[in-house]
PDB file of C-alpha atoms in Angstrom:
ATOM      1  CA  MET S   1     -20.093 -17.947  19.960  1.00 74.00           C
ATOM      2  CA  ALA S   2     -19.295 -14.255  19.449  1.00 94.00           C
ATOM      3  CA  LEU S   3     -20.752 -12.506  16.420  1.00 98.00           C
ATOM      4  CA  LEU S   4     -17.304 -11.050  15.619  1.00 98.00           C
ATOM      5  CA  GLU S   5     -14.078 -12.613  16.819  1.00 98.00           C
ATOM      6  CA  VAL S   6     -10.565 -11.328  16.156  1.00 98.00           C
ATOM      7  CA  GLU S   7      -7.724 -13.713  16.999  1.00 98.00           C
ATOM      8  CA  ASN S   8      -4.044 -12.750  17.284  1.00 98.00           C
ATOM      9  CA  LEU S   9      -4.155 -10.129  14.535  1.00 98.00           C
ATOM     10  CA  HIS S  10      -0.818  -8.796  13.238  1.00 98.00           C
ATOM     11  CA  THR S  11      -0.649  -5.981  10.694  1.00 97.00           C
ATOM     12  CA  TYR S  12       2.294  -4.208   9.100  1.00 97.00           C
ATOM     13  CA  TYR S  13       2.729  -0.957   7.184  1.00 95.00           C
ATOM     14  CA  GLY S  14       5.928  -1.741   5.355  1.00 94.00           C
ATOM     15  CA  LYS S  15       8.344  -2.619   8.152  1.00 95.00           C
ATOM     16  CA  ILE S  16       6.235  -0.957  10.850  1.00 95.00           C
ATOM     17  CA  HIS S  17       4.511  -3.559  13.034  1.00 97.00           C
ATOM     18  CA  ALA S  18       1.211  -1.755  13.672  1.00 97.00           C
ATOM     19  CA  LEU S  19      -0.870  -4.506  15.318  1.00 98.00           C
ATOM     20  CA  LYS S  20       0.920  -6.988  17.557  1.00 97.00           C
ATOM     21  CA  GLY S  21      -1.460  -9.797  18.334  1.00 98.00           C
ATOM     22  CA  ILE S  22      -4.850  -8.107  18.753  1.00 98.00           C
ATOM     23  CA  SER S  23      -7.613 -10.397  20.038  1.00 98.00           C
ATOM     24  CA  LEU S  24     -11.148  -9.224  20.812  1.00 98.00           C
ATOM     25  CA  THR S  25     -14.770 -10.286  20.599  1.00 98.00           C
ATOM     26  CA  VAL S  26     -18.048  -8.522  19.950  1.00 98.00           C
ATOM     27  CA  GLU S  27     -21.261 -10.274  20.954  1.00 98.00           C
ATOM     28  CA  GLN S  28     -24.584  -9.828  19.185  1.00 97.00           C
ATOM     29  CA  GLY S  29     -26.267  -6.639  20.431  1.00 97.00           C
ATOM     30  CA  GLU S  30     -23.199  -5.164  22.149  1.00 98.00           C
ATOM     31  CA  ILE S  31     -21.426  -1.851  21.877  1.00 98.00           C
ATOM     32  CA  VAL S  32     -17.719  -2.558  22.321  1.00 98.00           C
ATOM     33  CA  THR S  33     -15.251   0.321  22.315  1.00 98.00           C
ATOM     34  CA  LEU S  34     -11.550   0.539  21.571  1.00 98.00           C
ATOM     35  CA  ILE S  35      -9.790   3.367  23.365  1.00 96.00           C
ATOM     36  CA  GLY S  36      -6.188   4.504  23.324  1.00 94.00           C
ATOM     37  CA  GLY S  37      -3.927   7.351  22.316  1.00 91.00           C
ATOM     38  CA  ASN S  38      -2.941   8.432  18.811  1.00 90.00           C
ATOM     39  CA  GLY S  39      -1.007   5.689  17.083  1.00 91.00           C
ATOM     40  CA  ALA S  40      -2.259   2.983  19.433  1.00 95.00           C
ATOM     41  CA  GLY S  41      -3.663   0.910  16.557  1.00 96.00           C
ATOM     42  CA  LYS S  42      -7.398   1.612  16.859  1.00 97.00           C
ATOM     43  CA  THR S  43      -8.042   2.576  13.240  1.00 96.00           C
ATOM     44  CA  SER S  44      -5.620  -0.101  12.037  1.00 97.00           C
ATOM     45  CA  THR S  45      -7.715  -2.672  13.888  1.00 98.00           C
ATOM     46  CA  LEU S  46     -10.919  -1.542  12.152  1.00 98.00           C
ATOM     47  CA  ASN S  47      -9.219  -1.331   8.750  1.00 97.00           C
ATOM     48  CA  THR S  48      -7.800  -4.834   9.133  1.00 98.00           C
ATOM     49  CA  ILE S  49     -11.190  -6.237  10.152  1.00 98.00           C
ATOM     50  CA  SER S  50     -12.669  -4.486   7.079  1.00 97.00           C
ATOM     51  CA  GLY S  51     -10.004  -5.945   4.789  1.00 97.00           C
ATOM     52  CA  ILE S  52      -8.733  -2.496   3.816  1.00 96.00           C
ATOM     53  CA  VAL S  53      -5.356  -3.343   5.351  1.00 96.00           C
ATOM     54  CA  PRO S  54      -4.258  -6.983   4.929  1.00 95.00           C
ATOM     55  CA  SER S  55      -3.421  -8.984   8.029  1.00 96.00           C
ATOM     56  CA  ALA S  56      -0.054 -10.741   8.174  1.00 96.00           C
ATOM     57  CA  GLU S  57      -1.184 -13.194  10.814  1.00 97.00           C
ATOM     58  CA  GLY S  58      -4.320 -14.066  12.782  1.00 98.00           C
ATOM     59  CA  ARG S  59      -7.988 -14.507  11.942  1.00 98.00           C
ATOM     60  CA  VAL S  60     -11.193 -12.486  11.691  1.00 98.00           C
ATOM     61  CA  ILE S  61     -14.326 -14.577  12.128  1.00 98.00           C
ATOM     62  CA  LEU S  62     -17.865 -13.316  11.558  1.00 98.00           C
ATOM     63  CA  GLY S  63     -20.445 -15.736  12.888  1.00 97.00           C
ATOM     64  CA  ASP S  64     -19.044 -19.066  11.805  1.00 94.00           C
ATOM     65  CA  GLU S  65     -17.156 -17.800   8.719  1.00 97.00           C
ATOM     66  CA  ASP S  66     -13.461 -16.942   8.502  1.00 98.00           C
ATOM     67  CA  ILE S  67     -13.396 -13.655   6.545  1.00 98.00           C
ATOM     68  CA  THR S  68      -9.728 -12.799   7.137  1.00 97.00           C
ATOM     69  CA  TYR S  69      -8.658 -12.832   3.506  1.00 95.00           C
ATOM     70  CA  LEU S  70     -11.836 -11.732   1.781  1.00 97.00           C
ATOM     71  CA  LYS S  71     -11.770  -8.585  -0.357  1.00 97.00           C
ATOM     72  CA  PRO S  72     -13.260  -5.495   1.340  1.00 96.00           C
ATOM     73  CA  HIS S  73     -16.420  -5.451  -0.810  1.00 95.00           C
ATOM     74  CA  LEU S  74     -17.116  -9.086   0.071  1.00 96.00           C
ATOM     75  CA  ILE S  75     -16.645  -8.296   3.771  1.00 97.00           C
ATOM     76  CA  VAL S  76     -19.256  -5.544   3.398  1.00 96.00           C
ATOM     77  CA  GLU S  77     -21.596  -8.050   1.752  1.00 95.00           C
ATOM     78  CA  ARG S  78     -21.078 -10.390   4.712  1.00 96.00           C
ATOM     79  CA  GLY S  79     -22.194  -7.594   7.048  1.00 96.00           C
ATOM     80  CA  ILE S  80     -19.174  -5.718   8.412  1.00 98.00           C
ATOM     81  CA  VAL S  81     -19.614  -2.074   7.434  1.00 97.00           C
ATOM     82  CA  GLN S  82     -17.425   0.866   8.434  1.00 96.00           C
ATOM     83  CA  ALA S  83     -18.198   4.555   8.853  1.00 96.00           C
ATOM     84  CA  PRO S  84     -14.592   5.706   8.448  1.00 93.00           C
ATOM     85  CA  GLU S  85     -12.518   8.285  10.261  1.00 88.00           C
ATOM     86  CA  GLY S  86     -12.881  11.630   8.502  1.00 84.00           C
ATOM     87  CA  ARG S  87     -16.338  10.601   7.149  1.00 88.00           C
ATOM     88  CA  LYS S  88     -15.118  10.198   3.531  1.00 92.00           C
ATOM     89  CA  ILE S  89     -18.502  10.867   2.022  1.00 95.00           C
ATOM     90  CA  PHE S  90     -18.814  11.459  -1.715  1.00 94.00           C
ATOM     91  CA  GLN S  91     -18.551  15.234  -1.796  1.00 95.00           C
ATOM     92  CA  ARG S  92     -19.970  15.734  -5.301  1.00 96.00           C
ATOM     93  CA  LEU S  93     -22.910  13.378  -4.854  1.00 97.00           C
ATOM     94  CA  THR S  94     -26.156  14.353  -3.194  1.00 97.00           C
ATOM     95  CA  VAL S  95     -27.165  13.041   0.213  1.00 98.00           C
ATOM     96  CA  MET S  96     -29.575  10.639  -1.500  1.00 97.00           C
ATOM     97  CA  GLU S  97     -26.896   9.418  -3.903  1.00 97.00           C
ATOM     98  CA  ASN S  98     -24.500   8.838  -0.990  1.00 97.00           C
ATOM     99  CA  LEU S  99     -27.154   6.755   0.772  1.00 97.00           C
ATOM    100  CA  ASP S 100     -27.831   4.818  -2.434  1.00 96.00           C
ATOM    101  CA  MET S 101     -24.112   4.000  -2.603  1.00 96.00           C
ATOM    102  CA  GLY S 102     -24.379   2.482   0.854  1.00 95.00           C
ATOM    103  CA  ALA S 103     -26.890  -0.035  -0.489  1.00 95.00           C
ATOM    104  CA  TYR S 104     -24.887  -0.698  -3.667  1.00 92.00           C
ATOM    105  CA  SER S 105     -23.966  -4.301  -2.853  1.00 87.00           C
ATOM    106  CA  ARG S 106     -27.403  -5.366  -1.606  1.00 86.00           C
ATOM    107  CA  ARG S 107     -29.615  -7.807  -3.484  1.00 84.00           C
ATOM    108  CA  ASP S 108     -32.792  -7.288  -1.433  1.00 88.00           C
ATOM    109  CA  ALA S 109     -34.078  -4.210  -3.252  1.00 82.00           C
ATOM    110  CA  HIS S 110     -37.566  -4.603  -1.771  1.00 85.00           C
ATOM    111  CA  GLU S 111     -36.184  -3.969   1.742  1.00 92.00           C
ATOM    112  CA  ILE S 112     -33.979  -0.974   0.936  1.00 95.00           C
ATOM    113  CA  ALA S 113     -36.872   1.518   1.101  1.00 93.00           C
ATOM    114  CA  GLY S 114     -37.616   0.481   4.684  1.00 94.00           C
ATOM    115  CA  ASP S 115     -33.981   0.961   5.676  1.00 95.00           C
ATOM    116  CA  LEU S 116     -33.931   4.388   4.032  1.00 97.00           C
ATOM    117  CA  GLU S 117     -36.983   5.314   6.062  1.00 96.00           C
ATOM    118  CA  PHE S 118     -35.154   4.214   9.232  1.00 96.00           C
ATOM    119  CA  VAL S 119     -32.121   6.349   8.311  1.00 97.00           C
ATOM    120  CA  PHE S 120     -34.325   9.382   7.702  1.00 97.00           C
ATOM    121  CA  HIS S 121     -36.139   8.756  10.989  1.00 96.00           C
ATOM    122  CA  THR S 122     -32.773   8.548  12.785  1.00 96.00           C
ATOM    123  CA  PHE S 123     -31.366  11.605  10.978  1.00 96.00           C
ATOM    124  CA  PRO S 124     -34.239  13.928  10.015  1.00 96.00           C
ATOM    125  CA  ARG S 125     -31.691  16.490   8.815  1.00 95.00           C
ATOM    126  CA  LEU S 126     -30.634  14.121   6.034  1.00 97.00           C
ATOM    127  CA  LYS S 127     -34.200  13.864   4.794  1.00 97.00           C
ATOM    128  CA  GLU S 128     -34.402  17.665   4.681  1.00 97.00           C
ATOM    129  CA  ARG S 129     -31.136  17.810   2.737  1.00 96.00           C
ATOM    130  CA  GLN S 130     -31.503  14.731   0.537  1.00 96.00           C
ATOM    131  CA  ASN S 131     -30.985  16.703  -2.688  1.00 97.00           C
ATOM    132  CA  GLN S 132     -28.036  18.721  -1.350  1.00 97.00           C
ATOM    133  CA  LEU S 133     -24.447  17.894  -2.339  1.00 98.00           C
ATOM    134  CA  GLY S 134     -22.565  16.047   0.401  1.00 96.00           C
ATOM    135  CA  GLY S 135     -19.663  18.479   0.266  1.00 94.00           C
ATOM    136  CA  THR S 136     -21.908  21.406   1.223  1.00 96.00           C
ATOM    137  CA  LEU S 137     -23.090  19.820   4.482  1.00 95.00           C
ATOM    138  CA  SER S 138     -21.787  20.867   7.885  1.00 93.00           C
ATOM    139  CA  GLY S 139     -19.348  18.599   9.708  1.00 92.00           C
ATOM    140  CA  GLY S 140     -22.093  17.185  11.901  1.00 92.00           C
ATOM    141  CA  GLU S 141     -24.358  16.542   8.923  1.00 94.00           C
ATOM    142  CA  GLN S 142     -21.523  14.817   7.078  1.00 95.00           C
ATOM    143  CA  GLN S 143     -21.021  12.534  10.083  1.00 94.00           C
ATOM    144  CA  MET S 144     -24.723  11.715  10.052  1.00 95.00           C
ATOM    145  CA  LEU S 145     -24.414  10.928   6.343  1.00 96.00           C
ATOM    146  CA  ALA S 146     -21.384   8.683   6.873  1.00 96.00           C
ATOM    147  CA  ILE S 147     -23.286   6.677   9.491  1.00 97.00           C
ATOM    148  CA  GLY S 148     -26.466   6.682   7.409  1.00 97.00           C
ATOM    149  CA  ARG S 149     -24.587   5.410   4.363  1.00 97.00           C
ATOM    150  CA  ALA S 150     -23.127   2.580   6.456  1.00 97.00           C
ATOM    151  CA  LEU S 151     -26.596   1.699   7.788  1.00 97.00           C
ATOM    152  CA  MET S 152     -27.888   1.398   4.226  1.00 97.00           C
ATOM    153  CA  ALA S 153     -25.608  -1.623   3.810  1.00 96.00           C
ATOM    154  CA  ARG S 154     -27.596  -3.281   6.658  1.00 95.00           C
ATOM    155  CA  PRO S 155     -24.577  -4.112   8.847  1.00 97.00           C
ATOM    156  CA  ARG S 156     -24.406  -7.112  11.142  1.00 97.00           C
ATOM    157  CA  VAL S 157     -21.536  -5.244  12.828  1.00 98.00           C
ATOM    158  CA  LEU S 158     -21.215  -1.469  12.410  1.00 98.00           C
ATOM    159  CA  LEU S 159     -17.645  -0.167  12.750  1.00 98.00           C
ATOM    160  CA  LEU S 160     -17.572   3.489  13.831  1.00 98.00           C
ATOM    161  CA  ASP S 161     -14.195   5.225  13.587  1.00 96.00           C
ATOM    162  CA  GLU S 162     -13.956   8.485  15.551  1.00 95.00           C
ATOM    163  CA  PRO S 163     -17.566   9.613  15.012  1.00 95.00           C
ATOM    164  CA  SER S 164     -17.164  12.662  17.272  1.00 92.00           C
ATOM    165  CA  MET S 165     -13.941  13.956  15.700  1.00 91.00           C
ATOM    166  CA  GLY S 166     -14.045  17.677  14.959  1.00 88.00           C
ATOM    167  CA  LEU S 167     -17.584  18.187  16.193  1.00 89.00           C
ATOM    168  CA  ALA S 168     -18.845  20.801  18.647  1.00 89.00           C
ATOM    169  CA  PRO S 169     -19.768  19.467  22.111  1.00 90.00           C
ATOM    170  CA  LEU S 170     -23.519  19.647  21.474  1.00 89.00           C
ATOM    171  CA  LEU S 171     -23.159  17.645  18.266  1.00 90.00           C
ATOM    172  CA  VAL S 172     -20.953  15.119  20.060  1.00 92.00           C
ATOM    173  CA  ARG S 173     -23.778  14.443  22.497  1.00 92.00           C
ATOM    174  CA  ASP S 174     -26.202  14.090  19.580  1.00 92.00           C
ATOM    175  CA  ILE S 175     -23.967  11.538  17.855  1.00 93.00           C
ATOM    176  CA  PHE S 176     -23.629   9.458  21.011  1.00 96.00           C
ATOM    177  CA  ARG S 177     -27.386   9.545  21.526  1.00 95.00           C
ATOM    178  CA  VAL S 178     -27.697   8.181  17.994  1.00 95.00           C
ATOM    179  CA  ILE S 179     -25.194   5.405  18.785  1.00 96.00           C
ATOM    180  CA  GLU S 180     -27.303   4.362  21.770  1.00 97.00           C
ATOM    181  CA  TYR S 181     -30.486   4.582  19.680  1.00 96.00           C
ATOM    182  CA  LEU S 182     -29.017   2.359  16.957  1.00 96.00           C
ATOM    183  CA  ASN S 183     -27.932  -0.183  19.540  1.00 97.00           C
ATOM    184  CA  GLN S 184     -31.421  -0.200  21.056  1.00 96.00           C
ATOM    185  CA  HIS S 185     -32.626  -1.069  17.539  1.00 94.00           C
ATOM    186  CA  GLU S 186     -30.430  -4.177  17.449  1.00 94.00           C
ATOM    187  CA  THR S 187     -27.321  -2.738  15.778  1.00 97.00           C
ATOM    188  CA  THR S 188     -24.102  -4.332  17.041  1.00 98.00           C
ATOM    189  CA  ILE S 189     -21.312  -1.733  17.175  1.00 98.00           C
ATOM    190  CA  LEU S 190     -17.532  -1.708  17.430  1.00 98.00           C
ATOM    191  CA  LEU S 191     -16.610   1.879  18.311  1.00 98.00           C
ATOM    192  CA  VAL S 192     -13.238   3.611  18.043  1.00 97.00           C
ATOM    193  CA  GLU S 193     -13.297   6.946  19.828  1.00 92.00           C
ATOM    194  CA  GLN S 194     -10.812   9.490  21.182  1.00 89.00           C
ATOM    195  CA  ASN S 195     -13.440  10.748  23.622  1.00 92.00           C
ATOM    196  CA  ALA S 196     -12.996   7.848  26.037  1.00 94.00           C
ATOM    197  CA  LEU S 197     -15.411   9.284  28.586  1.00 94.00           C
ATOM    198  CA  MET S 198     -18.301   9.343  26.117  1.00 95.00           C
ATOM    199  CA  ALA S 199     -17.332   6.004  24.602  1.00 96.00           C
ATOM    200  CA  LEU S 200     -17.298   4.243  27.967  1.00 97.00           C
ATOM    201  CA  ALA S 201     -20.622   5.875  28.863  1.00 96.00           C
ATOM    202  CA  VAL S 202     -22.413   4.128  25.967  1.00 97.00           C
ATOM    203  CA  ALA S 203     -20.397   0.899  25.609  1.00 98.00           C
ATOM    204  CA  HIS S 204     -20.992  -2.425  27.315  1.00 98.00           C
ATOM    205  CA  ARG S 205     -17.337  -3.466  27.211  1.00 98.00           C
ATOM    206  CA  GLY S 206     -14.036  -1.935  26.205  1.00 98.00           C
ATOM    207  CA  TYR S 207     -10.468  -2.673  25.209  1.00 98.00           C
ATOM    208  CA  VAL S 208      -7.518  -0.361  25.851  1.00 97.00           C
ATOM    209  CA  LEU S 209      -4.891  -0.322  23.088  1.00 97.00           C
ATOM    210  CA  GLN S 210      -1.323   0.862  23.447  1.00 96.00           C
ATOM    211  CA  THR S 211       1.310   0.653  20.681  1.00 96.00           C
ATOM    212  CA  GLY S 212      -0.516  -2.089  18.826  1.00 97.00           C
ATOM    213  CA  ARG S 213      -1.362  -4.276  21.806  1.00 97.00           C
ATOM    214  CA  ILE S 214      -4.394  -4.662  24.039  1.00 98.00           C
ATOM    215  CA  ILE S 215      -3.215  -3.897  27.557  1.00 97.00           C
ATOM    216  CA  LEU S 216      -6.560  -4.015  29.331  1.00 97.00           C
ATOM    217  CA  SER S 217     -10.107  -5.243  28.729  1.00 98.00           C
ATOM    218  CA  ASP S 218     -13.144  -5.133  30.992  1.00 98.00           C
ATOM    219  CA  THR S 219     -16.709  -3.941  31.260  1.00 98.00           C
ATOM    220  CA  ALA S 220     -17.136  -0.268  30.435  1.00 98.00           C
ATOM    221  CA  ALA S 221     -18.206   0.422  34.021  1.00 97.00           C
ATOM    222  CA  ALA S 222     -15.041  -1.188  35.399  1.00 97.00           C
ATOM    223  CA  LEU S 223     -12.831   0.673  32.925  1.00 97.00           C
ATOM    224  CA  ARG S 224     -14.383   3.981  33.990  1.00 96.00           C
ATOM    225  CA  GLN S 225     -13.263   3.216  37.550  1.00 96.00           C
ATOM    226  CA  ASN S 226      -9.799   1.920  36.603  1.00 96.00           C
ATOM    227  CA  GLU S 227      -7.102   4.297  37.924  1.00 94.00           C
ATOM    228  CA  MET S 228      -4.828   3.904  34.907  1.00 94.00           C
ATOM    229  CA  VAL S 229      -7.686   4.553  32.472  1.00 95.00           C
ATOM    230  CA  ARG S 230      -8.863   7.540  34.492  1.00 94.00           C
ATOM    231  CA  ALA S 231      -5.395   9.071  34.531  1.00 93.00           C
ATOM    232  CA  ALA S 232      -4.405   8.318  30.934  1.00 90.00           C
ATOM    233  CA  TYR S 233      -7.670   8.663  29.003  1.00 88.00           C
ATOM    234  CA  LEU S 234     -10.306  10.383  31.118  1.00 84.00           C
ATOM    235  CA  GLY S 235      -8.200  13.366  32.146  1.00 76.00           C
ATOM    236  CA  GLU S 236      -8.394  12.617  35.865  1.00 69.00           C
ATOM    237  CA  HIS S 237      -5.211  12.860  37.936  1.00 57.00           C
TER     238      HIS S 237
END
């Protein structure tokens, strides 16, 4: 049984049919990536899994529990945690306060300190800046904080939405190294990323979305060799 299973998901924004029967799985310990152009439905898929956008049809199953119609905060408590597109950190809170907010729904206070230590080990810059306001951090540091805040919720599945957006190439490589590091430390990840080349380099499997539908799924290695993927998403003609 997959850790996360999405079955025939349909989502609307008003009369706009954004997701048209999305089905995917994420196994324990995998990195699975969703790639596609702007407007393909990648973020909508993550937001529907998170309960931020309600699904009109279909199911989201985590482990053996149907979580389709749970409120977003209950989905976080179950273990699906999103680091959103655009980071959306709390600008007027300190780094430490942002990280504390990530652990807000947890009941295992005695284990939070260990997770904070892991976040600081993963992102030493955050430890250096723990008393600094989130809004004064650089773009790369804010991305680290967004991921760190999500990790403080102890996710069973970490949803990463465009983690490299707006970052300089060197920082992009750093973020993807972190994604691999987290996965090596048993974090299961569903990754949405415009940089398809980098995403397919770290993922185990991938799905290609186009106008709200999955048009292709395969191992990441096979997708990197697929002619359509290479032409449309990897910039090879």
